[in-house]
């Protein structure tokens, strides 16, 4: 491991320790530090992990700024995770457990952030979209996962996602 990657992974582990203790602000501090370390590095996967952890901890805040950070970050991450899930579906392989968990937490985090920000209609749309997708996968009915690269460009486009899992 190179020095920035090692430092980032160490900071992530420290954040994990505080997160497990329910000390969200302390965890957020270490996750933000980890993100800062890898921002200038060419390690997109590690940067995505850091962004996820920052957003996940930010959703527990009462600060509007941190809630908005969580919302924006989840809005960026959900299409990435959906595209990875779509690729698994195209290759006819099961979605890796960590990807499924990250996708679940990203949708839940988006719901939490939007609800706290007062965007209840959009929160309900995200909930419906993910719950339907989860139910179909649980029933072993593989829905056609749409290409989500342009899904969130238009705020009204999210409502079309729910019906596109057929």
CSV table of N, CA and C in Angstrom, one decimal:
chain,number,residue,atom,x,y,z
A,1,UNK,N,0.8,-1.2,0.0
A,1,UNK,CA,0.0,0.0,0.0
A,1,UNK,C,0.9,1.2,0.0
A,2,UNK,N,0.4,2.2,-0.8
A,2,UNK,CA,1.2,3.5,-0.7
A,2,UNK,C,0.7,4.3,0.5
A,3,UNK,N,1.5,5.3,0.8
A,3,UNK,CA,1.3,6.1,2.0
A,3,UNK,C,-0.1,6.7,2.1
A,4,UNK,N,-0.6,7.4,1.0
A,4,UNK,CA,-2.0,8.0,1.2
A,4,UNK,C,-3.1,6.9,1.3
A,5,UNK,N,-2.9,5.8,0.7
A,5,UNK,CA,-3.9,4.8,0.8
A,5,UNK,C,-3.9,4.2,2.2
A,6,UNK,N,-2.7,4.0,2.7
A,6,UNK,CA,-2.6,3.4,4.1
A,6,UNK,C,-3.2,4.4,5.1
A,7,UNK,N,-2.9,5.7,4.9
A,7,UNK,CA,-3.4,6.7,5.9
A,7,UNK,C,-4.9,6.8,5.8
A,8,UNK,N,-5.4,6.7,4.5
A,8,UNK,CA,-6.9,6.8,4.3
A,8,UNK,C,-7.6,5.6,5.0
A,9,UNK,N,-7.0,4.4,4.8
A,9,UNK,CA,-7.7,3.2,5.4
A,9,UNK,C,-7.6,3.3,6.9
A,10,UNK,N,-6.5,3.8,7.5
A,10,UNK,CA,-6.4,4.0,8.9
A,10,UNK,C,-7.5,4.9,9.4
A,11,UNK,N,-7.6,6.0,8.7
A,11,UNK,CA,-8.6,7.0,9.1
A,11,UNK,C,-10.1,6.4,9.0
A,12,UNK,N,-10.3,5.6,8.0
A,12,UNK,CA,-11.6,5.0,7.9
A,12,UNK,C,-11.9,4.0,9.0
A,13,UNK,N,-10.8,3.3,9.4
A,13,UNK,CA,-11.0,2.4,10.6
A,13,UNK,C,-11.3,3.1,11.9
A,14,UNK,N,-10.6,4.3,12.0
A,14,UNK,CA,-10.9,5.1,13.2
A,14,UNK,C,-12.3,5.6,13.2
A,15,UNK,N,-12.8,6.0,12.0
A,15,UNK,CA,-14.2,6.5,11.8
A,15,UNK,C,-15.1,5.3,12.2
A,16,UNK,N,-14.8,4.1,11.7
A,16,UNK,CA,-15.6,3.0,12.0
A,16,UNK,C,-15.8,2.7,13.5
A,17,UNK,N,-14.7,2.8,14.2
A,17,UNK,CA,-14.7,2.6,15.6
A,17,UNK,C,-15.7,3.6,16.3
A,18,UNK,N,-15.6,4.9,16.0
A,18,UNK,CA,-16.5,5.9,16.5
A,18,UNK,C,-17.9,5.7,16.1
A,19,UNK,N,-18.1,5.3,14.9
A,19,UNK,CA,-19.4,5.0,14.3
A,19,UNK,C,-20.1,3.9,15.1
A,20,UNK,N,-19.4,2.8,15.4
A,20,UNK,CA,-19.9,1.7,16.1
A,20,UNK,C,-20.3,2.1,17.6
A,21,UNK,N,-19.7,3.1,18.1
A,21,UNK,CA,-20.0,3.6,19.4
A,21,UNK,C,-21.1,4.6,19.4
A,22,UNK,N,-21.6,5.0,18.2
A,22,UNK,CA,-22.7,5.9,18.1
A,22,UNK,C,-22.2,7.4,18.2
A,23,UNK,N,-20.9,7.6,18.1
A,23,UNK,CA,-20.3,8.9,18.2
A,23,UNK,C,-20.1,9.5,16.7
A,24,UNK,N,-21.3,9.9,16.2
A,24,UNK,CA,-21.3,10.2,14.7
A,24,UNK,C,-20.4,11.4,14.4
A,25,UNK,N,-20.4,12.4,15.2
A,25,UNK,CA,-19.5,13.6,14.9
A,25,UNK,C,-18.1,13.2,14.8
A,26,UNK,N,-17.6,12.4,15.8
A,26,UNK,CA,-16.2,12.0,15.8
A,26,UNK,C,-15.9,11.1,14.5
A,27,UNK,N,-16.9,10.2,14.2
A,27,UNK,CA,-16.7,9.4,13.0
A,27,UNK,C,-16.6,10.2,11.8
A,28,UNK,N,-17.5,11.2,11.7
A,28,UNK,CA,-17.6,12.1,10.5
A,28,UNK,C,-16.2,12.8,10.4
A,29,UNK,N,-15.6,13.3,11.5
A,29,UNK,CA,-14.3,13.9,11.4
A,29,UNK,C,-13.3,13.0,10.7
A,30,UNK,N,-13.2,11.8,11.1
A,30,UNK,CA,-12.2,10.9,10.6
A,30,UNK,C,-12.5,10.5,9.1
A,31,UNK,N,-13.8,10.3,8.8
A,31,UNK,CA,-14.2,10.0,7.4
A,31,UNK,C,-13.9,11.2,6.5
A,32,UNK,N,-14.1,12.4,7.0
A,32,UNK,CA,-13.8,13.6,6.2
A,32,UNK,C,-12.3,13.7,6.0
A,33,UNK,N,-11.5,13.4,7.0
A,33,UNK,CA,-10.0,13.4,6.9
A,33,UNK,C,-9.6,12.4,5.9
A,34,UNK,N,-10.2,11.2,5.9
A,34,UNK,CA,-9.9,10.1,4.9
A,34,UNK,C,-10.2,10.6,3.5
A,35,UNK,N,-11.3,11.2,3.3
A,35,UNK,CA,-11.7,11.7,2.0
A,35,UNK,C,-10.7,12.8,1.5
A,36,UNK,N,-10.2,13.7,2.4
A,36,UNK,CA,-9.2,14.7,2.1
A,36,UNK,C,-7.9,14.0,1.6
A,37,UNK,N,-7.5,13.0,2.3
A,37,UNK,CA,-6.3,12.3,1.9
A,37,UNK,C,-6.3,11.7,0.5
A,38,UNK,N,-7.5,11.2,0.1
A,38,UNK,CA,-7.5,10.5,-1.2
A,38,UNK,C,-8.1,11.4,-2.4
A,39,UNK,N,-8.5,12.6,-2.1
A,39,UNK,CA,-9.1,13.4,-3.1
A,39,UNK,C,-8.2,13.7,-4.3
A,40,UNK,N,-6.9,13.8,-4.0
A,40,UNK,CA,-5.9,14.1,-5.1
A,40,UNK,C,-5.3,12.8,-5.6
A,41,UNK,N,-5.7,11.7,-5.1
A,41,UNK,CA,-5.1,10.4,-5.6
A,41,UNK,C,-6.0,9.8,-6.7
A,42,UNK,N,-5.4,9.0,-7.4
A,42,UNK,CA,-6.1,8.3,-8.5
A,42,UNK,C,-6.7,7.0,-8.0
A,43,UNK,N,-7.6,7.0,-7.0
A,43,UNK,CA,-8.1,5.8,-6.4
A,43,UNK,C,-9.6,6.1,-6.3
A,44,UNK,N,-10.4,6.0,-7.4
A,44,UNK,CA,-11.8,6.3,-7.4
A,44,UNK,C,-12.6,5.4,-6.4
A,45,UNK,N,-12.2,4.1,-6.4
A,45,UNK,CA,-13.0,3.2,-5.5
A,45,UNK,C,-12.9,3.6,-4.0
A,46,UNK,N,-11.7,4.0,-3.6
A,46,UNK,CA,-11.4,4.4,-2.2
A,46,UNK,C,-12.1,5.7,-1.9
A,47,UNK,N,-12.1,6.6,-2.9
A,47,UNK,CA,-12.7,7.9,-2.8
A,47,UNK,C,-14.3,7.7,-2.6
A,48,UNK,N,-14.8,6.8,-3.4
A,48,UNK,CA,-16.3,6.5,-3.3
A,48,UNK,C,-16.6,6.0,-1.9
A,49,UNK,N,-15.8,5.1,-1.4
A,49,UNK,CA,-16.0,4.6,0.0
A,49,UNK,C,-16.0,5.7,1.0
A,50,UNK,N,-15.0,6.6,0.9
A,50,UNK,CA,-14.9,7.7,1.8
A,50,UNK,C,-16.2,8.6,1.7
A,51,UNK,N,-16.6,8.9,0.4
A,51,UNK,CA,-17.8,9.8,0.2
A,51,UNK,C,-19.0,9.1,0.9
A,52,UNK,N,-19.1,7.8,0.7
A,52,UNK,CA,-20.2,7.1,1.3
A,52,UNK,C,-20.2,7.3,2.8
A,53,UNK,N,-19.1,7.1,3.4
A,53,UNK,CA,-19.0,7.2,4.9
A,53,UNK,C,-19.3,8.6,5.4
A,54,UNK,N,-18.8,9.6,4.7
A,54,UNK,CA,-19.1,11.0,5.0
A,54,UNK,C,-20.6,11.2,4.9
A,55,UNK,N,-21.2,10.8,3.8
A,55,UNK,CA,-22.7,11.0,3.7
A,55,UNK,C,-23.5,10.2,4.7
A,56,UNK,N,-23.1,9.0,5.0
A,56,UNK,CA,-23.8,8.2,5.9
A,56,UNK,C,-23.8,8.8,7.3
A,57,UNK,N,-22.6,9.4,7.7
A,57,UNK,CA,-22.6,10.0,9.1
A,57,UNK,C,-23.3,11.4,9.0
A,58,UNK,N,-23.2,12.1,7.9
A,58,UNK,CA,-23.8,13.4,7.8
A,58,UNK,C,-25.4,13.3,8.0
A,59,UNK,N,-25.9,12.2,7.6
A,59,UNK,CA,-27.4,12.1,7.7
A,59,UNK,C,-27.9,12.1,9.1
A,60,UNK,N,-27.0,11.9,10.1
A,60,UNK,CA,-27.4,11.9,11.5
A,60,UNK,C,-27.3,13.2,12.1
A,61,UNK,N,-26.9,14.2,11.4
A,61,UNK,CA,-26.7,15.6,11.9
A,61,UNK,C,-28.0,16.3,12.0
A,62,UNK,N,-28.0,17.4,12.7
A,62,UNK,CA,-29.1,18.3,12.7
A,62,UNK,C,-28.7,19.6,11.9
A,63,UNK,N,-27.5,19.7,11.5
A,63,UNK,CA,-27.1,20.8,10.7
A,63,UNK,C,-27.6,20.7,9.3
A,64,UNK,N,-28.2,21.7,8.8
A,64,UNK,CA,-28.8,21.7,7.4
A,64,UNK,C,-27.6,21.6,6.4
A,65,UNK,N,-26.5,22.1,6.7
A,65,UNK,CA,-25.4,22.0,5.8
A,65,UNK,C,-24.9,20.6,5.6
A,66,UNK,N,-24.8,19.9,6.7
A,66,UNK,CA,-24.4,18.5,6.7
A,66,UNK,C,-25.5,17.6,6.1
A,67,UNK,N,-26.7,17.9,6.4
A,67,UNK,CA,-27.8,17.1,5.7
A,67,UNK,C,-27.8,17.3,4.2
A,68,UNK,N,-27.6,18.5,3.8
A,68,UNK,CA,-27.5,18.8,2.4
A,68,UNK,C,-26.3,18.1,1.7
A,69,UNK,N,-25.2,18.1,2.4
A,69,UNK,CA,-24.0,17.3,2.0
A,69,UNK,C,-24.4,15.8,1.8
A,70,UNK,N,-25.1,15.3,2.8
A,70,UNK,CA,-25.5,13.9,2.7
A,70,UNK,C,-26.4,13.7,1.5
A,71,UNK,N,-27.4,14.5,1.3
A,71,UNK,CA,-28.3,14.4,0.2
A,71,UNK,C,-27.6,14.4,-1.1
A,72,UNK,N,-26.7,15.4,-1.3
A,72,UNK,CA,-26.0,15.6,-2.6
A,72,UNK,C,-25.1,14.4,-2.8
A,73,UNK,N,-24.4,13.9,-1.8
A,73,UNK,CA,-23.5,12.8,-2.0
A,73,UNK,C,-24.3,11.5,-2.3
A,74,UNK,N,-25.4,11.2,-1.6
A,74,UNK,CA,-26.2,10.1,-1.9
A,74,UNK,C,-26.8,10.1,-3.3
A,75,UNK,N,-27.1,11.4,-3.7
A,75,UNK,CA,-27.6,11.5,-5.1
A,75,UNK,C,-26.6,11.2,-6.1
A,76,UNK,N,-25.3,11.4,-5.8
A,76,UNK,CA,-24.2,11.0,-6.7
A,76,UNK,C,-23.9,9.5,-6.6
A,77,UNK,N,-24.0,8.9,-5.4
A,77,UNK,CA,-23.6,7.5,-5.2
A,77,UNK,C,-24.7,6.5,-5.6
A,78,UNK,N,-25.9,6.8,-5.4
A,78,UNK,CA,-27.0,5.9,-5.8
A,78,UNK,C,-26.9,5.4,-7.3
A,79,UNK,N,-26.7,6.4,-8.2
A,79,UNK,CA,-26.6,5.9,-9.6
A,79,UNK,C,-25.3,5.0,-9.8
A,80,UNK,N,-24.2,5.3,-9.1
A,80,UNK,CA,-23.0,4.5,-9.2
A,80,UNK,C,-23.3,3.1,-8.8
A,81,UNK,N,-24.0,3.0,-7.6
A,81,UNK,CA,-24.3,1.6,-7.1
A,81,UNK,C,-25.3,0.9,-7.9
A,82,UNK,N,-26.3,1.7,-8.4
A,82,UNK,CA,-27.3,1.1,-9.3
A,82,UNK,C,-26.6,0.6,-10.6
A,83,UNK,N,-25.7,1.3,-11.2
A,83,UNK,CA,-25.0,0.9,-12.4
A,83,UNK,C,-24.2,-0.4,-12.1
A,84,UNK,N,-23.5,-0.4,-10.9
A,84,UNK,CA,-22.8,-1.6,-10.6
A,84,UNK,C,-23.7,-2.8,-10.5
A,85,UNK,N,-24.9,-2.6,-9.9
A,85,UNK,CA,-25.9,-3.7,-9.7
A,85,UNK,C,-26.4,-4.1,-11.1
A,86,UNK,N,-26.6,-3.1,-12.0
A,86,UNK,CA,-27.1,-3.4,-13.4
A,86,UNK,C,-26.0,-4.3,-14.1
A,87,UNK,N,-24.8,-4.0,-13.9
A,87,UNK,CA,-23.7,-4.8,-14.6
A,87,UNK,C,-23.7,-6.2,-14.0
A,88,UNK,N,-23.9,-6.4,-12.7
A,88,UNK,CA,-24.0,-7.7,-12.2
A,88,UNK,C,-25.2,-8.5,-12.8
A,89,UNK,N,-26.3,-7.8,-13.0
A,89,UNK,CA,-27.5,-8.4,-13.6
A,89,UNK,C,-27.2,-8.8,-15.1
A,90,UNK,N,-26.5,-7.9,-15.8
A,90,UNK,CA,-26.2,-8.2,-17.2
A,90,UNK,C,-25.3,-9.4,-17.3
A,91,UNK,N,-24.4,-9.5,-16.3
A,91,UNK,CA,-23.4,-10.7,-16.3
A,91,UNK,C,-24.1,-11.9,-15.6
A,92,UNK,N,-25.3,-11.8,-15.2
A,92,UNK,CA,-26.1,-12.8,-14.5
A,92,UNK,C,-25.3,-13.4,-13.3
A,93,UNK,N,-24.8,-12.5,-12.5
A,93,UNK,CA,-24.2,-12.9,-11.2
A,93,UNK,C,-24.9,-12.2,-10.1
A,94,UNK,N,-24.8,-12.8,-8.9
A,94,UNK,CA,-25.5,-12.1,-7.8
A,94,UNK,C,-24.8,-10.8,-7.4
A,95,UNK,N,-25.5,-9.9,-6.9
A,95,UNK,CA,-25.0,-8.6,-6.4
A,95,UNK,C,-24.1,-9.0,-5.2
A,96,UNK,N,-22.9,-8.5,-5.2
A,96,UNK,CA,-22.1,-8.7,-4.0
A,96,UNK,C,-22.7,-8.2,-2.7
A,97,UNK,N,-22.6,-8.8,-1.6
A,97,UNK,CA,-23.2,-8.4,-0.4
A,97,UNK,C,-22.9,-7.0,0.0
A,98,UNK,N,-21.6,-6.6,-0.1
A,98,UNK,CA,-21.3,-5.2,0.3
A,98,UNK,C,-21.9,-4.2,-0.6
A,99,UNK,N,-22.1,-4.5,-1.9
A,99,UNK,CA,-22.7,-3.6,-2.8
A,99,UNK,C,-24.2,-3.5,-2.5
A,100,UNK,N,-24.9,-4.6,-2.2
A,100,UNK,CA,-26.3,-4.6,-1.8
A,100,UNK,C,-26.5,-3.8,-0.5
A,101,UNK,N,-25.6,-4.0,0.4
A,101,UNK,CA,-25.6,-3.2,1.7
A,101,UNK,C,-25.4,-1.7,1.5
A,102,UNK,N,-24.4,-1.4,0.7
A,102,UNK,CA,-24.1,0.0,0.4
A,102,UNK,C,-25.3,0.7,-0.3
A,103,UNK,N,-25.9,0.0,-1.2
A,103,UNK,CA,-27.1,0.5,-1.9
A,103,UNK,C,-28.2,0.7,-1.0
A,104,UNK,N,-28.5,-0.3,-0.1
A,104,UNK,CA,-29.6,-0.1,0.9
A,104,UNK,C,-29.3,1.1,1.8
A,105,UNK,N,-28.1,1.2,2.3
A,105,UNK,CA,-27.8,2.3,3.2
A,105,UNK,C,-27.8,3.6,2.5
A,106,UNK,N,-27.5,3.7,1.2
A,106,UNK,CA,-27.5,4.9,0.5
A,106,UNK,C,-29.0,5.4,0.3
A,107,UNK,N,-29.8,4.4,-0.1
A,107,UNK,CA,-31.3,4.8,-0.2
A,107,UNK,C,-31.8,5.2,1.2
A,108,UNK,N,-31.5,4.5,2.2
A,108,UNK,CA,-32.0,4.8,3.6
A,108,UNK,C,-31.5,6.2,4.0
A,109,UNK,N,-30.2,6.4,3.7
A,109,UNK,CA,-29.6,7.7,4.0
A,109,UNK,C,-30.2,8.9,3.3
A,110,UNK,N,-30.5,8.6,2.0
A,110,UNK,CA,-31.2,9.6,1.2
A,110,UNK,C,-32.6,9.9,1.8
A,111,UNK,N,-33.3,8.9,2.2
A,111,UNK,CA,-34.6,9.0,2.8
A,111,UNK,C,-34.5,9.9,4.1
A,112,UNK,N,-33.6,9.5,4.9
A,112,UNK,CA,-33.4,10.3,6.2
A,112,UNK,C,-33.0,11.7,5.9
A,113,UNK,N,-32.1,12.0,5.0
A,113,UNK,CA,-31.7,13.3,4.7
A,113,UNK,C,-32.8,14.2,4.1
A,114,UNK,N,-33.5,13.6,3.1
A,114,UNK,CA,-34.6,14.3,2.5
A,114,UNK,C,-35.7,14.6,3.5
A,115,UNK,N,-36.0,13.6,4.4
A,115,UNK,CA,-37.1,13.8,5.4
A,115,UNK,C,-36.7,15.0,6.3
A,116,UNK,N,-35.5,15.0,6.8
A,116,UNK,CA,-35.0,16.0,7.7
A,116,UNK,C,-35.0,17.4,7.1
A,117,UNK,N,-34.7,17.4,5.8
A,117,UNK,CA,-34.7,18.7,5.0
A,117,UNK,C,-36.1,19.1,4.6
A,118,UNK,N,-37.1,18.3,4.9
A,118,UNK,CA,-38.5,18.6,4.6
A,118,UNK,C,-38.9,18.3,3.2
A,119,UNK,N,-38.2,17.5,2.5
A,119,UNK,CA,-38.5,17.1,1.1
A,119,UNK,C,-39.2,15.7,1.1
A,120,UNK,N,-40.4,15.7,1.7
A,120,UNK,CA,-41.0,14.4,2.0
A,120,UNK,C,-41.5,13.7,0.7
A,121,UNK,N,-42.0,14.4,-0.3
A,121,UNK,CA,-42.4,13.8,-1.5
A,121,UNK,C,-41.3,13.1,-2.2
A,122,UNK,N,-40.1,13.8,-2.3
A,122,UNK,CA,-39.0,13.1,-3.0
A,122,UNK,C,-38.5,12.0,-2.1
A,123,UNK,N,-38.6,12.1,-0.8
A,123,UNK,CA,-38.2,11.0,0.1
A,123,UNK,C,-39.0,9.7,-0.2
A,124,UNK,N,-40.3,10.0,-0.4
A,124,UNK,CA,-41.2,8.8,-0.6
A,124,UNK,C,-41.0,8.2,-2.0
A,125,UNK,N,-40.6,9.0,-3.0
A,125,UNK,CA,-40.3,8.5,-4.3
A,125,UNK,C,-39.0,7.6,-4.2
A,126,UNK,N,-38.0,8.0,-3.5
A,126,UNK,CA,-36.8,7.2,-3.3
A,126,UNK,C,-37.2,5.9,-2.6
A,127,UNK,N,-38.0,6.0,-1.5
A,127,UNK,CA,-38.4,4.8,-0.8
A,127,UNK,C,-39.1,3.8,-1.6
A,128,UNK,N,-40.1,4.3,-2.4
A,128,UNK,CA,-40.8,3.4,-3.2
A,128,UNK,C,-39.9,2.7,-4.3
A,129,UNK,N,-39.1,3.5,-4.9
A,129,UNK,CA,-38.2,2.9,-5.9
A,129,UNK,C,-37.3,1.8,-5.3
A,130,UNK,N,-36.7,2.1,-4.2
A,130,UNK,CA,-35.8,1.1,-3.6
A,130,UNK,C,-36.6,-0.1,-3.0
A,131,UNK,N,-37.7,0.1,-2.4
A,131,UNK,CA,-38.4,-1.0,-1.8
A,131,UNK,C,-38.9,-1.9,-2.9
A,132,UNK,N,-39.4,-1.4,-4.0
A,132,UNK,CA,-39.9,-2.2,-5.1
A,132,UNK,C,-38.7,-3.1,-5.6
A,133,UNK,N,-37.6,-2.4,-5.8
A,133,UNK,CA,-36.4,-3.1,-6.4
A,133,UNK,C,-36.0,-4.2,-5.4
A,134,UNK,N,-36.0,-3.9,-4.1
A,134,UNK,CA,-35.6,-4.9,-3.1
A,134,UNK,C,-36.6,-6.1,-3.0
A,135,UNK,N,-37.8,-5.8,-3.1
A,135,UNK,CA,-38.9,-6.9,-3.1
A,135,UNK,C,-38.7,-7.8,-4.3
A,136,UNK,N,-38.5,-7.2,-5.5
A,136,UNK,CA,-38.3,-8.0,-6.7
A,136,UNK,C,-37.1,-8.9,-6.6
A,137,UNK,N,-36.0,-8.4,-6.0
A,137,UNK,CA,-34.8,-9.2,-5.9
A,137,UNK,C,-35.0,-10.3,-4.8
A,138,UNK,N,-35.7,-9.9,-3.7
A,138,UNK,CA,-36.0,-10.9,-2.7
A,138,UNK,C,-36.8,-12.1,-3.2
A,139,UNK,N,-37.8,-11.8,-4.1
A,139,UNK,CA,-38.6,-12.8,-4.7
A,139,UNK,C,-37.9,-13.5,-5.8
A,140,UNK,N,-36.7,-13.1,-6.1
A,140,UNK,CA,-35.9,-13.7,-7.1
A,140,UNK,C,-36.4,-13.4,-8.5
A,141,UNK,N,-37.1,-12.3,-8.6
A,141,UNK,CA,-37.5,-11.8,-9.9
A,141,UNK,C,-36.6,-10.7,-10.3
A,142,UNK,N,-35.7,-10.9,-11.2
A,142,UNK,CA,-34.7,-9.9,-11.6
A,142,UNK,C,-35.3,-8.8,-12.4
A,143,UNK,N,-35.5,-7.7,-11.8
A,143,UNK,CA,-36.0,-6.5,-12.6
A,143,UNK,C,-35.0,-6.0,-13.5
A,144,UNK,N,-35.4,-5.4,-14.6
A,144,UNK,CA,-34.5,-4.8,-15.5
A,144,UNK,C,-34.1,-3.5,-14.9
A,145,UNK,N,-32.8,-3.4,-14.4
A,145,UNK,CA,-32.4,-2.2,-13.8
A,145,UNK,C,-32.0,-1.2,-14.8
A,146,UNK,N,-32.6,0.0,-14.8
A,146,UNK,CA,-32.4,1.0,-15.8
A,146,UNK,C,-31.0,1.6,-15.6
A,147,UNK,N,-30.5,2.1,-16.7
A,147,UNK,CA,-29.2,2.9,-16.7
A,147,UNK,C,-29.5,4.2,-16.0
A,148,UNK,N,-28.9,4.4,-14.9
A,148,UNK,CA,-29.2,5.5,-14.0
A,148,UNK,C,-28.3,6.7,-14.2
A,149,UNK,N,-27.5,6.7,-15.2
A,149,UNK,CA,-26.5,7.7,-15.4
A,149,UNK,C,-27.1,9.1,-15.6
A,150,UNK,N,-28.3,9.1,-16.2
A,150,UNK,CA,-29.0,10.4,-16.4
A,150,UNK,C,-30.2,10.6,-15.5
A,151,UNK,N,-30.5,9.6,-14.7
A,151,UNK,CA,-31.7,9.5,-13.9
A,151,UNK,C,-31.9,10.7,-13.0
A,152,UNK,N,-30.9,11.2,-12.4
A,152,UNK,CA,-31.1,12.3,-11.4
A,152,UNK,C,-30.8,13.7,-12.0
A,153,UNK,N,-30.6,13.8,-13.3
A,153,UNK,CA,-30.3,15.1,-13.9
A,153,UNK,C,-31.5,16.0,-13.7
A,154,UNK,N,-32.7,15.5,-13.9
A,154,UNK,CA,-33.9,16.2,-13.8
A,154,UNK,C,-34.7,15.8,-12.6
A,155,UNK,N,-35.0,16.7,-11.6
A,155,UNK,CA,-35.6,16.4,-10.4
A,155,UNK,C,-36.9,15.6,-10.6
A,156,UNK,N,-37.7,15.8,-11.7
A,156,UNK,CA,-38.9,15.1,-12.0
A,156,UNK,C,-38.7,13.7,-12.5
A,157,UNK,N,-37.4,13.3,-12.9
A,157,UNK,CA,-37.2,12.1,-13.5
A,157,UNK,C,-37.2,10.9,-12.5
A,158,UNK,N,-37.0,11.2,-11.3
A,158,UNK,CA,-37.0,10.1,-10.3
A,158,UNK,C,-38.4,9.4,-10.3
A,159,UNK,N,-39.5,10.1,-10.4
A,159,UNK,CA,-40.8,9.4,-10.4
A,159,UNK,C,-40.9,8.4,-11.5
A,160,UNK,N,-40.2,8.6,-12.6
A,160,UNK,CA,-40.3,7.6,-13.7
A,160,UNK,C,-39.5,6.3,-13.4
A,161,UNK,N,-38.6,6.3,-12.4
A,161,UNK,CA,-37.8,5.2,-12.1
A,161,UNK,C,-38.7,4.0,-11.5
A,162,UNK,N,-39.6,4.4,-10.7
A,162,UNK,CA,-40.4,3.3,-10.0
A,162,UNK,C,-41.0,2.4,-11.0
A,163,UNK,N,-41.6,2.9,-12.1
A,163,UNK,CA,-42.2,2.0,-13.1
A,163,UNK,C,-41.3,1.4,-14.0
A,164,UNK,N,-40.0,1.7,-14.0
A,164,UNK,CA,-39.0,1.2,-15.0
A,164,UNK,C,-38.4,-0.1,-14.5
A,165,UNK,N,-38.7,-0.6,-13.3
A,165,UNK,CA,-38.2,-1.9,-12.9
A,165,UNK,C,-38.9,-3.1,-13.3
A,166,UNK,N,-39.9,-2.9,-14.2
A,166,UNK,CA,-40.7,-4.0,-14.7
A,166,UNK,C,-40.0,-4.8,-15.8
